[in-house]
XYZ file of C-alpha atoms in Angstrom:
65
model
C 118.952 114.871 111.619
C 119.421 118.581 111.372
C 116.654 121.029 110.490
C 117.869 121.652 106.948
C 117.852 117.933 106.126
C 114.355 117.554 107.567
C 113.083 120.504 105.517
C 114.526 118.978 102.323
C 112.918 115.655 103.180
C 109.601 117.393 103.837
C 109.765 119.184 100.487
C 110.557 115.915 98.676
C 107.650 114.141 100.375
C 105.256 116.946 99.453
C 106.388 116.845 95.823
C 105.919 113.085 95.675
C 102.463 113.467 97.268
C 101.492 116.024 94.600
C 102.841 113.782 91.845
C 100.799 110.841 93.112
C 97.711 113.030 93.131
C 98.325 113.924 89.486
C 98.930 110.259 88.581
C 95.698 109.202 90.282
C 93.773 111.887 88.409
C 95.325 110.853 85.091
C 94.525 107.170 85.653
C 90.965 108.005 86.649
C 90.366 109.856 83.396
C 91.312 106.944 81.124
C 88.633 104.936 79.309
C 89.245 101.854 81.451
C 90.852 102.966 84.731
C 92.894 100.337 86.547
C 91.151 100.380 89.912
C 93.784 98.211 91.582
C 96.571 100.555 90.524
C 94.557 103.575 91.644
C 93.946 101.948 95.028
C 97.668 101.225 95.450
C 98.555 104.817 94.576
C 95.994 106.121 97.055
C 97.456 103.934 99.810
C 100.940 105.199 98.969
C 99.596 108.748 99.064
C 98.149 108.156 102.549
C 101.474 106.775 103.787
C 103.201 109.858 102.399
C 100.685 112.074 104.181
C 101.557 110.344 107.471
C 105.278 110.770 106.797
C 104.737 114.450 106.006
C 102.870 114.891 109.286
C 105.635 113.116 111.225
C 108.419 115.250 109.747
C 106.358 118.403 110.227
C 105.807 117.464 113.889
C 109.547 117.078 114.375
C 110.159 120.500 112.828
C 107.282 122.233 114.644
C 106.478 120.311 117.816
C 103.273 121.106 119.702
C 104.060 123.081 122.815
C 101.464 122.731 125.534
C 101.449 125.921 127.553
């Protein structure tokens, strides 16, 4: 993949991560929060965080001097 494609993918992943955060907050504030749904969203959010880190590492690799 080229750098531009990776940057677009990174932006999309970050947006989805932010959206999940908002969804989790909204579900938590309801009278009877669905704990199973919240747990699933949190797991998805963690997977997205790992994907974000992987794409970011490809774009900005660690250089050991």
